CSV table of C-alpha atoms in Angstrom, one decimal:
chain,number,residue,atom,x,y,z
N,1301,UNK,CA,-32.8,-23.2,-57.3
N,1302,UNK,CA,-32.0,-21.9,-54.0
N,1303,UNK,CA,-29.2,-24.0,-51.7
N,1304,UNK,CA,-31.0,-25.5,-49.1
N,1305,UNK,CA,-29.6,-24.3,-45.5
N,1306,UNK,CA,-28.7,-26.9,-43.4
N,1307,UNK,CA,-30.8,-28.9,-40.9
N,1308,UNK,CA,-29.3,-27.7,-38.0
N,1309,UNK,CA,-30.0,-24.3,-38.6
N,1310,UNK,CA,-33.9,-24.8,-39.3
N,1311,UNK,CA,-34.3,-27.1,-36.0
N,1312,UNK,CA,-35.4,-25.5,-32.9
N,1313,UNK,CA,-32.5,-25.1,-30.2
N,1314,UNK,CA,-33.6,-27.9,-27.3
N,1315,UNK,CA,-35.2,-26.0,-24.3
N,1316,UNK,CA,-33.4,-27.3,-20.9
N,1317,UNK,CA,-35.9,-29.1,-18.7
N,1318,UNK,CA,-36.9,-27.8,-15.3
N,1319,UNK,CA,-34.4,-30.0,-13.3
N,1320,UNK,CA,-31.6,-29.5,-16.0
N,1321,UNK,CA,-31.9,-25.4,-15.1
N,1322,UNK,CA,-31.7,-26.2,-11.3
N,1323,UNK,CA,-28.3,-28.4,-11.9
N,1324,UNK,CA,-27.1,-25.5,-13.8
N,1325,UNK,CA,-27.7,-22.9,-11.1
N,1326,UNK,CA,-26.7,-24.9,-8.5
N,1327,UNK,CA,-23.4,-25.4,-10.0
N,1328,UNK,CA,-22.6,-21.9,-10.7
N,1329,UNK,CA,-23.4,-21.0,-7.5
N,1330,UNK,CA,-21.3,-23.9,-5.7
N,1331,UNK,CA,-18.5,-22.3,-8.7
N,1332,UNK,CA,-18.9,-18.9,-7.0
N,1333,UNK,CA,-18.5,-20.1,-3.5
N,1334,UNK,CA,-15.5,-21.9,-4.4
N,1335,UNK,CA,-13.8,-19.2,-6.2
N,1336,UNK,CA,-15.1,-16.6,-3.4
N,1337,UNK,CA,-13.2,-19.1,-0.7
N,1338,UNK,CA,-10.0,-19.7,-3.0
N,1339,UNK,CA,-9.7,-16.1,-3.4
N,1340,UNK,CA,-10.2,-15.4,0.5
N,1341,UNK,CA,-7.6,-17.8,1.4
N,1342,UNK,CA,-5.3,-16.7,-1.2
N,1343,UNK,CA,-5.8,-13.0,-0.6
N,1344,UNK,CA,-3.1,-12.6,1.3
N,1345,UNK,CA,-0.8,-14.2,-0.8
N,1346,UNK,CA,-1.7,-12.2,-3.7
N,1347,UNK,CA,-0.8,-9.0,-1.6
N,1348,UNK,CA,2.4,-10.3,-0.7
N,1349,UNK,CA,3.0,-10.8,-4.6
N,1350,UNK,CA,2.2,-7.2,-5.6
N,1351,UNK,CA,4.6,-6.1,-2.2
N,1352,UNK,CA,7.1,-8.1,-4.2
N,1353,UNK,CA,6.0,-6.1,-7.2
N,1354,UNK,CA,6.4,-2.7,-5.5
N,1355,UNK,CA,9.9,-3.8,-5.1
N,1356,UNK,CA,10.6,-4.6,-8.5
N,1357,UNK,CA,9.2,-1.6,-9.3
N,1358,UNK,CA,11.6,0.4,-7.1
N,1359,UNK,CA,14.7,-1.3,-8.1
N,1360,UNK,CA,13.9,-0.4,-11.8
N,1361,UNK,CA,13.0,2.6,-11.2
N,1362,UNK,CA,16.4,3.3,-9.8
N,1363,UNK,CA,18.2,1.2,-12.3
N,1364,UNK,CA,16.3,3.6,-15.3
N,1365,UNK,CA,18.2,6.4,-13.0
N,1366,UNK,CA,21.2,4.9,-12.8
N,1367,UNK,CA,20.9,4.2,-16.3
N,1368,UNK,CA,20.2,7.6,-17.8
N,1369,UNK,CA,22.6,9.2,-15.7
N,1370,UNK,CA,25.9,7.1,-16.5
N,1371,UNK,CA,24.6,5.4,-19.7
N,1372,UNK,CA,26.1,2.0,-18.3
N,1373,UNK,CA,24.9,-1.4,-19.5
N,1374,UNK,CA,21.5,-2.6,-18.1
N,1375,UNK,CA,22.3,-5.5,-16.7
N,1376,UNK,CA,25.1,-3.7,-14.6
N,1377,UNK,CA,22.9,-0.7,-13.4
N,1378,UNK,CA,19.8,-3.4,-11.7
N,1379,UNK,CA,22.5,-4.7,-10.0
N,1380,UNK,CA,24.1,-1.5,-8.5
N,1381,UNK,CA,20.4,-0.9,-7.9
N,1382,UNK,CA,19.9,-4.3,-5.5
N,1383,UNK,CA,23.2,-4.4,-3.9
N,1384,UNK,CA,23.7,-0.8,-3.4
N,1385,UNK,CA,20.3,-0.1,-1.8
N,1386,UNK,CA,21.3,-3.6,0.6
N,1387,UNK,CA,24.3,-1.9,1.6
N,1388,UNK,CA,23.3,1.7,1.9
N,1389,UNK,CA,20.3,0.0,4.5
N,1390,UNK,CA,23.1,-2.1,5.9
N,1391,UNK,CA,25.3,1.1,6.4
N,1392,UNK,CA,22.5,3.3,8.0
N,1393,UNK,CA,21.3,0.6,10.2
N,1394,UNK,CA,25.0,-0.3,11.2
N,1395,UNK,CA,26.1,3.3,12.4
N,1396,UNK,CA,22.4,4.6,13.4
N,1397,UNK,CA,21.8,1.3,15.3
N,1398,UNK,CA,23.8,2.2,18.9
N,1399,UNK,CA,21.7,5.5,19.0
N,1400,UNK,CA,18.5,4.2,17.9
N,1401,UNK,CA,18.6,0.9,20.3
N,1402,UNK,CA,19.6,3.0,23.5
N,1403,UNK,CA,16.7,5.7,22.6
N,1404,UNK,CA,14.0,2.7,22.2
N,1405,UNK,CA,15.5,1.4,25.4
N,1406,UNK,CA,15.0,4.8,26.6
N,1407,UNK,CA,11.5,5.0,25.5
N,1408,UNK,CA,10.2,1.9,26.6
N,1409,UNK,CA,10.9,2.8,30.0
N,1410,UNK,CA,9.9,6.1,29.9
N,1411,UNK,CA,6.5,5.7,28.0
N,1412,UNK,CA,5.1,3.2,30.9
N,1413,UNK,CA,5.9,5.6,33.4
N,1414,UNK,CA,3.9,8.8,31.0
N,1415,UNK,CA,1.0,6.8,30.3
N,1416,UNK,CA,0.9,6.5,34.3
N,1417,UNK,CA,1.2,10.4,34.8
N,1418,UNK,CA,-1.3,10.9,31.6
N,1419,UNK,CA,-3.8,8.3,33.7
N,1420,UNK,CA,-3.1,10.5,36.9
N,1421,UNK,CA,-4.0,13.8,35.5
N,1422,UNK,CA,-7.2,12.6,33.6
N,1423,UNK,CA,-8.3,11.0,37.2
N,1424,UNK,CA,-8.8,14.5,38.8
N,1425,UNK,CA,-11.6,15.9,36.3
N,1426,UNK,CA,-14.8,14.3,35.4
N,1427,UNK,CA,-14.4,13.8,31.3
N,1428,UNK,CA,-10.9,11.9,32.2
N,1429,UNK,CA,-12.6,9.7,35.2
N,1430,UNK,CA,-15.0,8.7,32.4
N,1431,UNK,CA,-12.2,8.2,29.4
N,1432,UNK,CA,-10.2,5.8,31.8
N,1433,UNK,CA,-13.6,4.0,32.7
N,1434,UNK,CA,-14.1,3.7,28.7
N,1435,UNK,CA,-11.2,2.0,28.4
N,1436,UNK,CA,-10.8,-0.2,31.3
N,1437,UNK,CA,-12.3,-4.0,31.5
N,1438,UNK,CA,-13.7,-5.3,28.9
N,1439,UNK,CA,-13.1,-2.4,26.4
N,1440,UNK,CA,-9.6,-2.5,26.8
N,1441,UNK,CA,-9.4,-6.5,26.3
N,1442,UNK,CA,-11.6,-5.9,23.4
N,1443,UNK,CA,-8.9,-3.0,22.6
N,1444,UNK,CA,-6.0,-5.3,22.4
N,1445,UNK,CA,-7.5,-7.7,20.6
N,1446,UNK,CA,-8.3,-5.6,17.6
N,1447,UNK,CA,-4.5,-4.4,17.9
N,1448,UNK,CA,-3.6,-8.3,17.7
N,1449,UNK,CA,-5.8,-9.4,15.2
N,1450,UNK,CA,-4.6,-5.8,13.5
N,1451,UNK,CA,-1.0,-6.8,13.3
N,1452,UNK,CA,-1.1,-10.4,12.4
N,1453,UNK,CA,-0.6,-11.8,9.0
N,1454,UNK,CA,-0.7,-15.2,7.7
N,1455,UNK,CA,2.2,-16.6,7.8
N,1456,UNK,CA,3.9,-14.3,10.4
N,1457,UNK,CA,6.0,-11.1,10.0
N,1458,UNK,CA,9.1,-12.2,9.5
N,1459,UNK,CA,8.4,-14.8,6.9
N,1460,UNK,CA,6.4,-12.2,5.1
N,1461,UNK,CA,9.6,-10.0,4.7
N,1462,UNK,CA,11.4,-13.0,3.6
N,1463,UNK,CA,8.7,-14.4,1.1
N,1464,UNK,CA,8.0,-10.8,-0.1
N,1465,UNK,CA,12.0,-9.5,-0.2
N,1466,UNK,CA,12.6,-13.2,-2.5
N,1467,UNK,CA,9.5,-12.1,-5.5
N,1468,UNK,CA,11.0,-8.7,-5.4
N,1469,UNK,CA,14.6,-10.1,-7.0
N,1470,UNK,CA,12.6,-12.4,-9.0
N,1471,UNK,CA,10.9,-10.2,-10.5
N,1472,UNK,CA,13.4,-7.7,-10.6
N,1473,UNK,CA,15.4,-10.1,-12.7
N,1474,UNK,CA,13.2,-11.5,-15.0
N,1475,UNK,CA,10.6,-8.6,-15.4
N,1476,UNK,CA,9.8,-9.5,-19.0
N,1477,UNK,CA,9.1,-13.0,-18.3
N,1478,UNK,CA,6.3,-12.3,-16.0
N,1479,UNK,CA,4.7,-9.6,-18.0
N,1480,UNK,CA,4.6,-11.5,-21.3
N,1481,UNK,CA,3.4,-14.8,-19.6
N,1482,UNK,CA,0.2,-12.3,-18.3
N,1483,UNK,CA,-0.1,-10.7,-21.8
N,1484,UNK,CA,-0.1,-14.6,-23.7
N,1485,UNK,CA,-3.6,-15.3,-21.2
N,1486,UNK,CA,-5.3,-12.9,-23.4
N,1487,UNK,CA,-6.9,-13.0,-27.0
N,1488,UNK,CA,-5.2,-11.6,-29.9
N,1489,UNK,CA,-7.3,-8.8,-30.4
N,1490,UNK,CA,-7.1,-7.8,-26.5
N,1491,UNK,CA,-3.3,-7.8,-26.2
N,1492,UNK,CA,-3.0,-4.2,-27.0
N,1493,UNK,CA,-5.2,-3.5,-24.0
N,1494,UNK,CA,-3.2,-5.5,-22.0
N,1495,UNK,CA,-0.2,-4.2,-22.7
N,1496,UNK,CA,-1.5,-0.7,-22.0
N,1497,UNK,CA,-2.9,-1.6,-18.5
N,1498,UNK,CA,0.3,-3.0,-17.3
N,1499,UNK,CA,1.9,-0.3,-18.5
N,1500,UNK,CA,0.1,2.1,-17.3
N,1501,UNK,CA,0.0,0.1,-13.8
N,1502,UNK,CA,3.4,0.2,-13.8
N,1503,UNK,CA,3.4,3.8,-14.2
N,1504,UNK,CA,0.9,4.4,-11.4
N,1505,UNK,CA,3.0,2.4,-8.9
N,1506,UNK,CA,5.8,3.9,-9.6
N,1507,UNK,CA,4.4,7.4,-9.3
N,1508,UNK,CA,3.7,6.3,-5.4
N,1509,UNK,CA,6.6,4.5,-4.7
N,1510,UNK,CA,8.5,7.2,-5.7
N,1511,UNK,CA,6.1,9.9,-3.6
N,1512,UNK,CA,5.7,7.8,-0.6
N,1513,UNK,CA,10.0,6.9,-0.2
N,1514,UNK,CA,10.5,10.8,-0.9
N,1515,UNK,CA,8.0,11.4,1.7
N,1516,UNK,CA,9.1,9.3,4.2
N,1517,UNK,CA,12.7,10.5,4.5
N,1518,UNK,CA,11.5,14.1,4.4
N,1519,UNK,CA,9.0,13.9,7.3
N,1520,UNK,CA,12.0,12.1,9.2
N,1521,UNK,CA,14.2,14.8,8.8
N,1522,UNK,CA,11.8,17.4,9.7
N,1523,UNK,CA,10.8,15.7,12.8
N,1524,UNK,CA,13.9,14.7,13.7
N,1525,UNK,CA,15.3,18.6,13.8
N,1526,UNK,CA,12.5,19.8,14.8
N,1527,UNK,CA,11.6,17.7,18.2
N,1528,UNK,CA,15.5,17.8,19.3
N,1529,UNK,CA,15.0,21.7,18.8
N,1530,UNK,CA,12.0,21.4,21.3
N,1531,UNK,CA,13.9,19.1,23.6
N,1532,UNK,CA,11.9,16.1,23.4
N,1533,UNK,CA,14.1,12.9,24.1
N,1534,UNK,CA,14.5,10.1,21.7
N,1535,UNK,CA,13.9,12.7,18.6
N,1536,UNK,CA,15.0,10.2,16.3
N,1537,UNK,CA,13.3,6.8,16.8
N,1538,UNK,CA,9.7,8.8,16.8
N,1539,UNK,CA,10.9,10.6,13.9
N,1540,UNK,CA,11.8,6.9,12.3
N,1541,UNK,CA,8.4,6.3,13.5
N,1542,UNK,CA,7.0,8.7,11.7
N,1543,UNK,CA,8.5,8.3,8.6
N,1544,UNK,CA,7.8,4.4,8.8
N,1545,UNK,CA,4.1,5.0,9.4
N,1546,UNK,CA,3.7,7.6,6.8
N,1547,UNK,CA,3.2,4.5,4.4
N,1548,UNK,CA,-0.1,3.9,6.0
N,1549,UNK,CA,-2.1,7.4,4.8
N,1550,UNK,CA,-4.5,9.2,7.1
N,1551,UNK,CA,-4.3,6.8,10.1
N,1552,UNK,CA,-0.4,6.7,10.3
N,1553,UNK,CA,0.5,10.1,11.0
N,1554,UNK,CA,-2.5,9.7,13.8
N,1555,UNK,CA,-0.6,6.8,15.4
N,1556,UNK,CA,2.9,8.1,15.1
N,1557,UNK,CA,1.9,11.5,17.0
N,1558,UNK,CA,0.5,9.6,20.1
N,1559,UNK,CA,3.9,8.6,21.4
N,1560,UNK,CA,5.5,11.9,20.9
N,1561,UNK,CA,2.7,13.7,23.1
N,1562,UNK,CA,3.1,11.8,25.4
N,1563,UNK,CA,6.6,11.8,26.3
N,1564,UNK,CA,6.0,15.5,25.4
N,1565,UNK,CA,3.8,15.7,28.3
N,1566,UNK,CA,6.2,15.1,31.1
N,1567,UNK,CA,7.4,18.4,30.8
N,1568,UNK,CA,4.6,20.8,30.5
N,1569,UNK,CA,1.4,21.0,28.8
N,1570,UNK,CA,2.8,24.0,26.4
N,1571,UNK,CA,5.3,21.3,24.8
N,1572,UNK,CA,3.0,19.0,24.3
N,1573,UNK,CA,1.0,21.3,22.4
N,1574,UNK,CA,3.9,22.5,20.6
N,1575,UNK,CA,4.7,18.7,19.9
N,1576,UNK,CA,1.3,18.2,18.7
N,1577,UNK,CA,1.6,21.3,16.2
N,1578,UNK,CA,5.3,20.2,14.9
N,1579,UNK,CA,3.8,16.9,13.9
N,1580,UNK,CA,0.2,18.8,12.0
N,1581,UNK,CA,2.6,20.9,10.3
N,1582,UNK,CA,5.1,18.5,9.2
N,1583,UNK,CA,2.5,16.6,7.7
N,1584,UNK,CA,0.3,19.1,6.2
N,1585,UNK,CA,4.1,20.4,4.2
N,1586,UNK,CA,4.9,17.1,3.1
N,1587,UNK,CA,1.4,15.6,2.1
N,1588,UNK,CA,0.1,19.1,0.8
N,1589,UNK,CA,3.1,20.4,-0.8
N,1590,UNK,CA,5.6,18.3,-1.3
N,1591,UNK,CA,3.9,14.8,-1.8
N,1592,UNK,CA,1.8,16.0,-4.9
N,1593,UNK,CA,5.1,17.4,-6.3
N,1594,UNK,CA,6.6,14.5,-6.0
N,1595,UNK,CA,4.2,12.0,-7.1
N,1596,UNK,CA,4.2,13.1,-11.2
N,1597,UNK,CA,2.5,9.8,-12.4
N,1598,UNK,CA,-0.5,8.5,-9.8
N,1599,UNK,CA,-3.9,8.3,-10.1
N,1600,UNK,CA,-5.9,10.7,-8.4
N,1601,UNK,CA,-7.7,8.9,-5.9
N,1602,UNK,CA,-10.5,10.8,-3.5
N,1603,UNK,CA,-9.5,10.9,-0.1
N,1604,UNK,CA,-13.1,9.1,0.6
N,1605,UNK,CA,-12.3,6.0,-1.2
N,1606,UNK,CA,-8.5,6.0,0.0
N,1607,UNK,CA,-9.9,5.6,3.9
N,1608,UNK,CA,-13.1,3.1,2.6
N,1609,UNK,CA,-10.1,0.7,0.9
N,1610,UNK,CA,-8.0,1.2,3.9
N,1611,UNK,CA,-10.8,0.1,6.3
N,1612,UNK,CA,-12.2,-3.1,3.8
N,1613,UNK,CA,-8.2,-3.7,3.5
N,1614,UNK,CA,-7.9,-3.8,7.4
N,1615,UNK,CA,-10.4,-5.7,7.8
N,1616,UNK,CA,-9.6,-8.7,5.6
N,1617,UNK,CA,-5.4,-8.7,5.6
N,1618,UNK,CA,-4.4,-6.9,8.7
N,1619,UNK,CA,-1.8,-4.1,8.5
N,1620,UNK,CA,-0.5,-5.5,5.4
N,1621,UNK,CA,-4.0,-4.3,3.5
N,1622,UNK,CA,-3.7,-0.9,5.3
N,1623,UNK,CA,-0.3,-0.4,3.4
N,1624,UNK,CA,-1.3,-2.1,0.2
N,1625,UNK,CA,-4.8,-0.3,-0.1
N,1626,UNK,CA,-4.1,2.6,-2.1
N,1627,UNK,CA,-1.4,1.1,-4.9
N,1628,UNK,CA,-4.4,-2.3,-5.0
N,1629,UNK,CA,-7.4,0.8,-5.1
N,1630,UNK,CA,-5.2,2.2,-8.1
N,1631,UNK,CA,-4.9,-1.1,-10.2
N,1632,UNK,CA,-8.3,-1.2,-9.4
N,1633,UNK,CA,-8.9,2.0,-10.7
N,1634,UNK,CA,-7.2,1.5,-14.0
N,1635,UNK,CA,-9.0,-1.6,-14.7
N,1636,UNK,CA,-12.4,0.1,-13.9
N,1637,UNK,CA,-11.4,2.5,-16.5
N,1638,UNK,CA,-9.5,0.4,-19.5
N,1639,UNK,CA,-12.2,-2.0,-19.4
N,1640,UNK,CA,-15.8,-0.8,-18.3
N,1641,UNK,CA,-15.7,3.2,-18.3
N,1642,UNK,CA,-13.7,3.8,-22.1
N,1643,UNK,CA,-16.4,1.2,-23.5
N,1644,UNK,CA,-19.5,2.7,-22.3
N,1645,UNK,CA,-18.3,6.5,-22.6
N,1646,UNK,CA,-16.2,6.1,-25.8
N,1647,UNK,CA,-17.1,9.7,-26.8
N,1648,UNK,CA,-15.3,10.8,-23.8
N,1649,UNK,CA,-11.2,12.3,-24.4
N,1650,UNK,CA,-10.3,12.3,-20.9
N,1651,UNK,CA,-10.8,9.3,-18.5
N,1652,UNK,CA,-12.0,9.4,-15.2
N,1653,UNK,CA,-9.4,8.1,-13.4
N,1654,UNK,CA,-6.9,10.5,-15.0
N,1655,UNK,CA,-2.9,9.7,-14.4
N,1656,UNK,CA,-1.1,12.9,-14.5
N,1657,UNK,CA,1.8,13.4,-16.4
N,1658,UNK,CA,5.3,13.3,-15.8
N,1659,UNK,CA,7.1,16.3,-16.4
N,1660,UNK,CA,11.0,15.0,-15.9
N,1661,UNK,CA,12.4,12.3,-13.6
């Protein structure tokens, strides 16, 4: 005689009743707007933590250098890694700081006084009368408050440094902690993949860290020859600059040429030019040529979507999102793949967003 199934297996499932559906949809909705407002008032919080990240990230990287190259304990080699990049800033900053504070002296009087000629000059024709008339009255109040809202952050610069400088050592410290405490939120079966997306994060970030430092000093030194060669005056704080602003891709090296035109421009016209060419070149070597041999383990992002996440970033967190929009596009990236491209193209050996390999490091 056959086992009887149980009761509740035979009984109909109870239908929710009209009003019952409504309360339902209403509170997932008021969930969503919650979480939506939670995650736009935290927003800026969570870039400050993967800032803090991208310092971790840096300090081990060097420590893993340190390490290979003098195969000294662990523990010793992070902290040669944080002190000694403190006091190779503190160095730089304490013998470079007379000539860099008398140049920015320098060009804070001298750019007033160009930007003045520059008006001048673009007065006598009829495309400049109508430039200047673009950007006078309301445009140009309209102008400086974008710049304002721009370069504000929540809690103000300085506290972000310090906030952002403080989850760097942290995590730097107690990297392990952290990463295990993210892996233990997931189910058994899924802690592979979690593993393997931090890891690969990890990787990712590194690969532009490492680019984007390696960069930076380059296009200094290039432009830092290269305009005292010309004869342009303070050659080494738009140089520094330069090399500071070449951590916001496309629209940095845009803003970091304006100033050196424009001192360039009260000598002649042909050094401006020249200027304008030292600073296309520079660029083109380091991001065309150098950059992509540096950067061994990054995604590859299109430059279309590296300007779309640099405007949605601007928009929402300031200059902050600018710098933070390709390494957050990246994670994104990843997670697009590990967890909704690999599923529903399984048959597929090589993943869109592909990291390249590294070679050596």
């Amino acid at each position: 005689m056959p086992d009887k199934k149980p009761a509740t297996e035979n009984s109909p499932k109870k239908e929710l009743t009209y009003i019952e559906k409504v309360w339902h949809t209403v509170a997932i909705v008021a969930l969503l707007v919650v979480a939506i407002l939670i995650a736009r008032v935290a927003f800026n919080v969570l870039l400050m933590v993967l800032a803090g990240s991208l310092i971790a990230v840096y300090f081990h990287g060097l420590g893993d250098i340190i390490e290979r190259r003098t195969k000294w304990n662990r523990t010793l080699c992070m902290c040669i890694s944080v002190i000694g990049s403190f006091l190779i800033l503190g160095t730089l900053l304490w013998f470079m700081g007379t000539t860099i504070q008398g140049q920015v002296a320098i060009l804070s009087e001298s750019l007033p006084q160009t930007i003045s000629n520059l008006k001048a000059k673009l007065a006598e024709g009829p495309i400049g009368t109508k430039i200047l008339q673009y950007f006078s009255g309301d445009n140009t109040d309209k102008l400086f408050a974008t710049a304002q809202s721009f370069f504000s952050t929540s809690f103000g610069v300085l506290g972000n440094i310090y906030i952002i400088l403080f989850l760097g050592i942290f995590f730097t410290t107690h990297p392990s902690l952290y990463k295990d405490g993210i892996i233990k939120l997931f189910p058994k079966n899924n802690k592979p993949m979690a593993k393997k997306v931090i890891d690969r994060t990890s990787q990712a970030l590194k690969g532009w860290l490492k680019g984007m430092m390696l960069s930076m000093v380059l296009i200094t030194i290039m432009l830092t020859i290269g305009l005292s060669i010309i004869g342009i005056p303070v050659a080494l704080v738009l140089a520094l600059m330069t090399g500071l602003l070449k951590v916001v891709p496309n629209f940095g090296s845009l803003a970091a040429m304006i100033p050196g035109v424009l001192i360039a421009l009260t000598k002649d016209l042909n050094t401006a030019i020249i200027t304008a060419l030292l600073y296309m070149i520079s660029q083109t070597i380091v991001s065309n040529v150098v950059t992509p041999l540096i950067q061994k383990k990054m995604i590859d992002i299109p430059p279309a979507l590296t300007i779309i996440s640099q405007v949605i970033m601007g928009t929402l967190s300031g200059v902050l999102g600018i710098i933070l929009a390709v390494p957050l596009l990246s994670i994104f990236i990843i997670l697009a793949d590990e967890l909704y491209v690999k599923k529903i193209n399984p048959e597929e050996t090589e993943p869109i967003a592909k990291t390249r390999t590294l070679d050596s490091d």
